[in-house]
Amino acid sequence: MAQHTPPLLLVLLLCTLSVSSSFQPALVLEMAKILLENYCFPENLVGMQEAIQQAINSGEILQISDRKTLASVLTVGVQGALNDPRLTVSYEPNFVPVMPPALPSLPKEQLIWLVRNSVKLDILDNNIGYLRIDRVIGEETAAKLGSLLRDNIWDKAAQTSSLILDLRYSTAGELSGVPFIISYFSDPEPLIHIDTVYDRPSNTTRELWTVPSIEGERYGKKKDVIILTSKRTMGAAEAVAYTLKNLKRAITVGERSAGGSVKVQKIRIPQSEFYITVPVARSVSPITGHSWEVSGVSPTVNAIAKEAVTKAKSLLAIRSTIPKVMQSISDIIRRNYAFTDRVPALLQHLQSTDLFSVVSEEDLAVRLNQDLQTVSEDPRLIIRYMQDNAAITEEDPVLDNPPNDLNSLKKLVDTTIKVEVLRHNTGYLCIDKFVKWSAGAELEELMAKKVWEPLKDTNNLIIDLRYNTGGSFTSLALILSYLQDTTQKHHFFTIYDQIQNTTTEYDSLPRIIGPSYGSKRGVYVLTSYYTASAGEEFAYLIQSLHRGTVIGEITSGTLMHSKTFQIEGTDIAITVPFINFLDNNGECWLGGGVVPDAIVLAEEAVDHVHEIADFHQGLEILIEKTGELLENHYAIHAVALEIRKVLLSKWSEGLYWSVVDFESLASQLTADLQESSGDHRIHVFHCDVEPESLHDVPKIPTAEEVGYIVEALFKIDILPGNIGYLRFDLMADIEVVKAIGPQLIKLVWSKIVNTDALIIDMRYNTGGYSTAIPLLCTYFFDAEPLRHLYTVFDRTTTNMTEVMTLPQIRGQRYGPTKDIYILTSHMTGSAAEVFTRSMKDLNRATIIGEPTIGGSLSSGTYQIGDSVLYASIPNQVVLSAISGKEWSISGVEPHVIAQANDALPVAQRIISARLKKEQGK
């Protein structure tokens, strides 16, 4: 292997030997030579020569005369340099190497004796196999003793229900035997690549694969296998444990293994009595890309080695219950889960769930819960590990089965309901539990007398559910009926019960006993983190029915209408929703908590009610004023009239009860205005001071600023094929353009005006001023006749203005014949769109990219009444010069649709194709 020795090392050797007669430098260099020829990680030796030279030059090792001390120093140095604790240097003047005889060369009787003492099989209780291997037998030995191993080990082990493979005392063995052991726990096909071994001295690589045929019956891939390891487990046994663990075929229990090596050699350093121990081969698992060497095999379940068997038995007992648990869970879901259409997918997923690494009931519960939550997307379907058989809480039976006698029922109502009239004539109704109600029961008479009579003349109503932890949902319809217009029928919610296989619709009562509270007065529902179950449903319905405002904290998210089942013989429980709660829109509510319209601390909720109620008093006027502003100023009058009707309709339907301040009102108005008009340019905003004009008078640049402005605004290039490229990201005012005109012509226009075609990039142009559009367009048409570009209708002045090209311009025209390509994106807006649409309408440009945003030439800002709200309303509309129709809301549709990032290369391909076509004519 001398040809692998770097020339630098030989130079160092010669130089060092010539300048020093001491033995240390020669010893170090010979040691380095051994490493270079034998160490299994030769790539890690890069730079070692420099490190050796530095050590020799330092003179430190030259001063060490004691051989053992020198060996210790060299060990520390080589381990530190290569970060490998297996490398050791020793001084052993009396060392006599002992070469153990190769096992295959031993007489067959000795081999049998050796195998029987290193491989033992017992059958434990519950048909658990216990196989202890203290030495991994190599390929040749296994071939000689195949029938012995088959009859006494593998065929007997194959009949067990599960297997404990004990490798705690396995400190020796041959790597060639590993594939045979792995093969017993895998299928014949496909073969599995389990290891790759590189041998440095021979510079060869050997792959280890499972084998297609073996002596005896395979254990297969289905039955549980537990591997026991200890700190002593080393070498080939580590390879077995590491491979089966990472193939997910066995669970390892015990201690982290020793972290041995595939092959280590103790090599004498020439001309000395020093030896260096070197790992000469290395293993890399194709399964993980890593190895068990040095770091060892970490157990799946940590346990003291002497307790590993007990732990393994306990683990197998847990795993033996998994099929029964899975079957029980499947049966419970099949019988009870309210989403019957999801059941087949859930059961199929349970059957295919990988439970290989489950090592405890808690682990099983967590794994199954994650899977069910993911597949069902239902937070109510829960599997839990209930340690110490924690009690399963059930609903109060009194609430589901209220007493029949009037006195007991009256007492129950008195303890769960409280009524008061607060300041500002605000009614207060506190409900701590919802009692079951059925038609014709005496509960309604009690409610009418205790609740609705005292509250009938109040201005607003607070329903306090901050301490409400649930009860029966049946009484929700009774209470909601009093909060609606009794002249109409209202659908509140629907209940589907899987166990009973019934669907029940809950509507407003055809007749109520007490005085109706009606649908116009404010209803404010208070919630807290404790509000749960039916209390949450009521708060949710108040929002979905648009009948009131929810104020307080997000509710608890307690899952409703579920049953909890304990899995027999385990501490695992499954909670299954057997009822689906469908709101008035037919949407199934899965719980998860109600988010209030106004999130405040529960204890401060009552004070906030008075603030929000005062705010609601002025809401209708603000909504009417907003509609008036649209009618007076929005560019399309017919649309404005319709918007006003929509706003008032939404108000009367209660869709503004969720608005609790000016910020939320601005957001709601903006959403409603844009939805009803289809115009995203309309928006309402909150501002404590009067906002400045959206379009300030443009500042005319000074002579010193002109060059900077031109350079900042305009980017040009000449692309292959003499194609001009012009990008500008802002539409400047005409006065600014006139001021920079001479410089613009000189620095920009003159450089692209003589190109054969022009790409105008408007992808990043969000608009600006429209006053320069006629001038810009004029450059692409003849002087005569003037062309009609577009028409602007101004709602403020009711004027119609036709915009034309200009008769005279500064500089040279691009002309009407050369191709123009305009690139657009979803950001292209306002005046940039007007220019693009005008060029498209007049067939003067090909538009490539994304549809534009749909901007506006001009918007006015108007105060809504005397409030702190302002409306930005487009007061101009652009009409096509060709069709005469308005287009500015919808934006510009390109001729060629492409993503904005691809628009330029698409344009270049189109130009190239057109040029080829013209040249071919």
Short mmCIF file of C-alpha atoms in Angstrom, two decimals, residues 656-909:
data_model
loop_
_atom_site.label_atom_id
_atom_site.label_comp_id
_atom_site.label_asym_id
_atom_site.label_seq_id
_atom_site.Cartn_x
_atom_site.Cartn_y
_atom_site.Cartn_z
CA TYR A 656 -74.40 44.53 12.39
CA TRP A 657 -74.92 43.20 15.92
CA SER A 658 -71.37 41.79 15.71
CA VAL A 659 -69.99 45.32 15.26
CA VAL A 660 -68.77 46.66 18.59
CA ASP A 661 -66.68 49.78 17.78
CA PHE A 662 -65.67 52.10 14.96
CA GLU A 663 -62.82 49.83 13.81
CA SER A 664 -65.05 46.78 13.43
CA LEU A 665 -67.77 48.92 11.82
CA ALA A 666 -65.28 50.20 9.22
CA SER A 667 -64.22 46.64 8.47
CA GLN A 668 -67.81 45.38 8.17
CA LEU A 669 -68.92 48.30 5.99
CA THR A 670 -65.92 47.83 3.70
CA ALA A 671 -66.69 44.12 3.29
CA ASP A 672 -70.39 44.76 2.60
CA LEU A 673 -69.72 47.63 0.17
CA GLN A 674 -67.18 45.67 -1.82
CA GLU A 675 -69.32 42.53 -1.86
CA SER A 676 -72.48 44.29 -3.00
CA SER A 677 -70.75 46.48 -5.62
CA GLY A 678 -68.04 44.11 -6.81
CA ASP A 679 -65.70 47.11 -6.53
CA HIS A 680 -62.71 46.54 -4.26
CA ARG A 681 -61.79 50.24 -4.50
CA ILE A 682 -64.53 51.31 -2.07
CA HIS A 683 -63.41 51.22 1.52
CA VAL A 684 -64.29 52.74 4.88
CA PHE A 685 -61.62 53.57 7.41
CA HIS A 686 -61.36 54.92 10.93
CA CYS A 687 -59.33 58.07 11.52
CA ASP A 688 -59.24 60.25 14.65
CA VAL A 689 -58.19 63.31 12.62
CA GLU A 690 -59.43 64.45 9.24
CA PRO A 691 -57.34 62.65 6.59
CA GLU A 692 -55.28 64.52 4.04
CA SER A 693 -56.20 64.40 0.37
CA LEU A 694 -55.28 61.14 -1.30
CA HIS A 695 -53.84 63.00 -4.30
CA ASP A 696 -51.63 65.89 -3.32
CA VAL A 697 -50.69 68.52 -5.86
CA PRO A 698 -47.61 67.13 -7.61
CA LYS A 699 -44.30 68.83 -6.84
CA ILE A 700 -42.43 70.10 -9.87
CA PRO A 701 -38.80 68.94 -9.67
CA THR A 702 -35.90 71.36 -9.73
CA ALA A 703 -33.23 71.18 -12.40
CA GLU A 704 -30.93 69.33 -10.01
CA GLU A 705 -33.63 66.73 -9.28
CA VAL A 706 -34.55 65.94 -12.88
CA GLY A 707 -31.69 63.52 -13.59
CA TYR A 708 -32.28 61.65 -10.40
CA ILE A 709 -36.02 61.31 -11.10
CA VAL A 710 -35.46 60.01 -14.62
CA GLU A 711 -32.95 57.45 -13.40
CA ALA A 712 -35.18 56.36 -10.51
CA LEU A 713 -38.44 56.04 -12.48
CA PHE A 714 -37.34 54.59 -15.80
CA LYS A 715 -35.38 51.45 -16.63
CA ILE A 716 -34.46 50.59 -20.22
CA ASP A 717 -32.61 47.87 -22.06
CA ILE A 718 -32.03 46.63 -25.61
CA LEU A 719 -32.83 42.92 -25.76
CA PRO A 720 -31.56 40.49 -28.43
CA GLY A 721 -33.16 41.09 -31.84
CA ASN A 722 -33.17 44.88 -31.33
CA ILE A 723 -36.14 44.68 -28.98
CA GLY A 724 -36.59 47.67 -26.70
CA TYR A 725 -37.49 47.22 -23.04
CA LEU A 726 -39.04 50.07 -21.04
CA ARG A 727 -40.11 49.74 -17.41
CA PHE A 728 -41.60 52.47 -15.27
CA ASP A 729 -43.38 51.81 -11.96
CA LEU A 730 -45.24 55.10 -11.47
CA MET A 731 -47.53 57.24 -13.63
CA ALA A 732 -46.22 60.77 -13.14
CA ASP A 733 -48.31 63.93 -13.47
CA ILE A 734 -48.20 65.75 -16.83
CA GLU A 735 -46.52 68.80 -15.30
CA VAL A 736 -43.75 66.61 -13.88
CA VAL A 737 -43.37 64.89 -17.26
CA LYS A 738 -43.08 68.25 -18.99
CA ALA A 739 -40.45 69.38 -16.49
CA ILE A 740 -38.28 66.31 -17.07
CA GLY A 741 -39.18 66.04 -20.78
CA PRO A 742 -35.82 67.06 -22.34
CA GLN A 743 -33.87 64.77 -20.05
CA LEU A 744 -36.41 61.99 -20.56
CA ILE A 745 -36.04 62.19 -24.34
CA LYS A 746 -32.26 62.22 -24.11
CA LEU A 747 -31.66 59.57 -21.47
CA VAL A 748 -34.54 57.19 -22.16
CA TRP A 749 -36.62 57.66 -25.26
CA SER A 750 -33.82 58.29 -27.76
CA LYS A 751 -32.21 54.97 -26.82
CA ILE A 752 -35.26 52.81 -27.58
CA VAL A 753 -37.20 54.74 -30.22
CA ASN A 754 -35.35 53.05 -33.10
CA THR A 755 -35.86 49.47 -31.91
CA ASP A 756 -37.85 47.04 -34.07
CA ALA A 757 -40.37 46.26 -31.31
CA LEU A 758 -40.97 47.50 -27.77
CA ILE A 759 -41.85 45.76 -24.51
CA ILE A 760 -43.43 48.10 -21.94
CA ASP A 761 -43.28 46.56 -18.47
CA MET A 762 -46.21 47.67 -16.28
CA ARG A 763 -46.11 44.69 -13.91
CA TYR A 764 -45.01 46.81 -10.95
CA ASN A 765 -46.87 50.00 -11.85
CA THR A 766 -49.68 50.54 -9.35
CA GLY A 767 -50.79 53.81 -10.93
CA GLY A 768 -50.50 57.47 -10.07
CA TYR A 769 -51.74 60.39 -12.15
CA SER A 770 -53.76 59.97 -15.33
CA THR A 771 -52.91 63.37 -16.80
CA ALA A 772 -49.89 62.09 -18.75
CA ILE A 773 -51.68 59.13 -20.35
CA PRO A 774 -52.65 61.04 -23.55
CA LEU A 775 -49.05 62.17 -24.02
CA LEU A 776 -47.68 58.66 -23.50
CA CYS A 777 -50.18 57.10 -25.92
CA THR A 778 -49.53 59.76 -28.59
CA TYR A 779 -45.99 58.47 -29.18
CA PHE A 780 -47.44 55.25 -30.62
CA PHE A 781 -49.83 56.80 -33.18
CA ASP A 782 -49.59 59.14 -36.18
CA ALA A 783 -50.18 62.86 -35.69
CA GLU A 784 -53.35 62.71 -37.76
CA PRO A 785 -56.04 61.79 -37.22
CA LEU A 786 -56.23 62.22 -33.47
CA ARG A 787 -57.36 59.02 -31.75
CA HIS A 788 -60.06 58.72 -29.11
CA LEU A 789 -58.39 56.90 -26.20
CA TYR A 790 -61.15 56.68 -23.57
CA THR A 791 -63.94 58.67 -21.92
CA VAL A 792 -64.06 59.71 -18.26
CA PHE A 793 -67.35 60.20 -16.46
CA ASP A 794 -67.02 62.29 -13.29
CA ARG A 795 -69.91 61.69 -10.88
CA THR A 796 -69.01 64.81 -8.86
CA THR A 797 -69.47 67.17 -11.83
CA THR A 798 -71.59 64.79 -14.00
CA ASN A 799 -69.24 65.67 -16.91
CA MET A 800 -68.26 63.28 -19.71
CA THR A 801 -64.75 63.98 -20.99
CA GLU A 802 -63.35 62.38 -24.13
CA VAL A 803 -59.58 61.89 -23.90
CA MET A 804 -57.68 62.12 -27.23
CA THR A 805 -54.11 61.76 -28.43
CA LEU A 806 -52.17 65.04 -28.79
CA PRO A 807 -51.40 66.82 -32.07
CA GLN A 808 -47.81 67.70 -31.08
CA ILE A 809 -45.16 66.07 -28.93
CA ARG A 810 -41.50 66.54 -28.10
CA GLY A 811 -39.09 64.19 -29.90
CA GLN A 812 -39.61 61.36 -32.37
CA ARG A 813 -42.77 59.18 -32.50
CA TYR A 814 -42.42 55.41 -32.27
CA GLY A 815 -45.07 55.18 -34.94
CA PRO A 816 -48.22 53.14 -35.47
CA THR A 817 -46.75 50.01 -37.15
CA LYS A 818 -44.04 48.54 -34.93
CA ASP A 819 -45.19 45.91 -32.45
CA ILE A 820 -45.84 46.94 -28.83
CA TYR A 821 -46.09 44.43 -25.96
CA ILE A 822 -47.34 45.48 -22.52
CA LEU A 823 -46.63 43.26 -19.50
CA THR A 824 -49.16 43.26 -16.64
CA SER A 825 -49.66 41.70 -13.22
CA HIS A 826 -52.32 41.64 -10.53
CA MET A 827 -50.54 44.71 -9.10
CA THR A 828 -51.01 46.82 -12.24
CA GLY A 829 -53.59 49.43 -11.26
CA SER A 830 -55.24 52.81 -11.66
CA ALA A 831 -53.72 55.03 -14.39
CA ALA A 832 -51.42 52.19 -15.49
CA GLU A 833 -54.54 50.18 -16.32
CA VAL A 834 -56.08 53.04 -18.26
CA PHE A 835 -52.99 53.32 -20.47
CA THR A 836 -52.94 49.53 -20.98
CA ARG A 837 -56.67 49.29 -21.76
CA SER A 838 -56.50 52.20 -24.20
CA MET A 839 -53.67 50.57 -26.14
CA LYS A 840 -55.59 47.30 -26.15
CA ASP A 841 -58.88 48.86 -27.30
CA LEU A 842 -57.14 50.57 -30.21
CA ASN A 843 -55.37 47.30 -31.17
CA ARG A 844 -52.03 49.02 -30.70
CA ALA A 845 -50.48 46.54 -28.24
CA THR A 846 -50.47 42.90 -27.25
CA ILE A 847 -51.12 42.52 -23.51
CA ILE A 848 -49.25 39.66 -21.77
CA GLY A 849 -49.43 38.64 -18.11
CA GLU A 850 -52.08 38.60 -15.38
CA PRO A 851 -55.46 40.40 -15.25
CA THR A 852 -54.97 43.82 -13.67
CA ILE A 853 -56.31 44.86 -10.29
CA GLY A 854 -59.25 47.02 -11.45
CA GLY A 855 -58.27 50.44 -10.16
CA SER A 856 -59.74 53.91 -10.31
CA LEU A 857 -58.70 57.19 -11.83
CA SER A 858 -59.97 59.15 -8.90
CA SER A 859 -61.52 58.56 -5.47
CA GLY A 860 -62.96 61.09 -3.09
CA THR A 861 -62.72 60.88 0.69
CA TYR A 862 -65.88 61.75 2.57
CA GLN A 863 -66.69 61.91 6.26
CA ILE A 864 -69.58 59.68 7.36
CA GLY A 865 -71.84 62.05 9.29
CA ASP A 866 -69.89 63.74 12.06
CA SER A 867 -68.15 60.48 13.09
CA VAL A 868 -64.51 59.41 12.93
CA LEU A 869 -65.30 57.21 9.93
CA TYR A 870 -64.43 58.15 6.35
CA ALA A 871 -65.37 56.55 3.06
CA SER A 872 -63.08 56.43 0.04
CA ILE A 873 -65.44 56.37 -2.94
CA PRO A 874 -64.42 56.16 -6.62
CA ASN A 875 -66.10 59.15 -8.26
CA GLN A 876 -64.81 58.67 -11.79
CA VAL A 877 -65.39 55.82 -14.19
CA VAL A 878 -63.52 55.01 -17.41
CA LEU A 879 -65.49 54.12 -20.53
CA SER A 880 -64.00 52.25 -23.46
CA ALA A 881 -63.46 54.32 -26.61
CA ILE A 882 -64.64 51.35 -28.67
CA SER A 883 -67.60 49.87 -26.77
CA GLY A 884 -68.53 52.84 -24.64
CA LYS A 885 -68.86 50.49 -21.66
CA GLU A 886 -67.33 50.91 -18.21
CA TRP A 887 -64.40 48.55 -17.54
CA SER A 888 -62.35 50.05 -14.70
CA ILE A 889 -63.88 47.88 -11.92
CA SER A 890 -63.04 44.60 -13.62
CA GLY A 891 -59.58 45.61 -14.81
CA VAL A 892 -57.80 44.64 -18.03
CA GLU A 893 -57.80 41.09 -19.35
CA PRO A 894 -54.55 40.24 -21.20
CA HIS A 895 -54.46 38.79 -24.70
CA VAL A 896 -52.03 36.16 -23.42
CA ILE A 897 -52.51 34.93 -19.84
CA ALA A 898 -49.22 34.19 -18.05
CA GLN A 899 -47.89 34.42 -14.54
CA ALA A 900 -46.27 37.78 -13.91
CA ASN A 901 -42.82 36.22 -13.43
CA ASP A 902 -43.10 34.51 -16.82
CA ALA A 903 -44.53 37.45 -18.78
CA LEU A 904 -41.19 38.75 -20.13
CA PRO A 905 -39.89 35.42 -21.49
CA VAL A 906 -43.36 34.72 -22.95
CA ALA A 907 -43.24 38.08 -24.75
CA GLN A 908 -39.77 37.30 -26.09
CA ARG A 909 -40.93 33.92 -27.43
#
